[in-house]
Amino acid sequence: MQLAELSKDPQTALLVIDMQPDFYSKGALPVKGGEEIVEKISLWAHRFQTLVFTQDFHPEGHMSFASSYTGKKAFEILTYDELEAGEIQSPLIQREALLSVLQKLPQKSQVLWPDHCVAGTAGAEIDKRLPLERAALILRKGMRSLVDSYSAFYENDGSSTGLGALLRDRGIKRVVPCGLAGDYCVYWSAKDAIREGFELIFDESATRFVNFPEKSRERALEDLKVRGAKLVSI
Ligand SMILES: [Zn+2]
């Protein structure tokens, strides 16, 4: 698939996910080689007519931070059952409210991360080498303390961000996601773009993967393929 052809189509939107220093190799939540894709995405972002950026943007003490819990480390999983049984406590987060959110999540659990993309910090800024001035929309996600948001379309508890309606109202039929990370926010956004009825074009050279848990890259790519995404090299 040719970049020239794809980018000049007014019905195609480029969705640039979470290109923030906290997700680069030396960031708070490092994605290996995250910074290597800036150049390619910048080239694309200068050409597509409709451009949407997302920005992971959390308050301090967010429910996705391992530091919000006693007895939990980053890259561990918080389950509904252990919180319900009182095995894990959070001095910061109201237990009943968190339980009701966890109940709605896939597998009733949440991966815990190092503190990252805290609102107002340098690590949360979108990379300034990207043409933010061309963006139709900069969508912040994960701003509610109790809910994480991997997808640009739906928060993890199922609430809509409104992005699907916005793209549809602008006549968009096709979405090209890129950015970080391929097995989390890019994957979830891609999956939800398909669910919203958009054609999905995915080039994995414009993303990098966390690869946690093991094989999460392979699982994400396989799942997107099954759902009808076109895996291409642009
Ligand atoms: Zn986050």
PDB file of C-alpha atoms and ligand atoms in Angstrom, residues 18 20 23 29 55-58 62 64-65 110 113-118 141-142 148-150 185, ligand 1:
ATOM      1  CA  ASP A  18       0.767   8.266  22.833  1.00  0.00           C
ATOM      2  CA  GLN A  20       5.250  10.762  24.688  1.00  0.00           C
ATOM      3  CA  PHE A  23       7.064   5.668  26.581  1.00  0.00           C
ATOM      4  CA  LEU A  29       7.330   3.212  31.267  1.00  0.00           C
ATOM      5  CA  GLN A  55      -2.075  11.689  24.917  1.00  0.00           C
ATOM      6  CA  ASP A  56      -1.958   9.382  27.932  1.00  0.00           C
ATOM      7  CA  PHE A  57      -2.541  11.825  30.790  1.00  0.00           C
ATOM      8  CA  HIS A  58      -3.023  10.659  34.369  1.00  0.00           C
ATOM      9  CA  HIS A  62      -3.958   6.804  39.241  1.00  0.00           C
ATOM     10  CA  SER A  64      -3.030   1.951  36.897  1.00  0.00           C
ATOM     11  CA  PHE A  65       0.057   2.883  38.945  1.00  0.00           C
ATOM     12  CA  GLN A 110      -5.644  -4.418  35.548  1.00  0.00           C
ATOM     13  CA  TRP A 113       2.546   0.161  35.590  1.00  0.00           C
ATOM     14  CA  PRO A 114       5.273   2.417  36.924  1.00  0.00           C
ATOM     15  CA  ASP A 115       4.002   5.991  37.398  1.00  0.00           C
ATOM     16  CA  HIS A 116       3.914   7.497  33.908  1.00  0.00           C
ATOM     17  CA  CYS A 117       2.431  10.372  31.913  1.00  0.00           C
ATOM     18  CA  VAL A 118       1.473  12.312  35.015  1.00  0.00           C
ATOM     19  CA  LYS A 141      -7.069   9.634  27.935  1.00  0.00           C
ATOM     20  CA  GLY A 142      -6.795   8.083  31.392  1.00  0.00           C
ATOM     21  CA  ASP A 148      -7.478   3.523  32.701  1.00  0.00           C
ATOM     22  CA  SER A 149      -7.921   4.047  28.988  1.00  0.00           C
ATOM     23  CA  TYR A 150      -5.860   2.120  26.473  1.00  0.00           C
ATOM     24  CA  CYS A 185      -2.946   1.428  23.340  1.00  0.00           C
TER      25      CYS A 185
HETATM   26 ZN    ZN B   1      -1.214   5.195  31.121  1.00  0.00          ZN
END
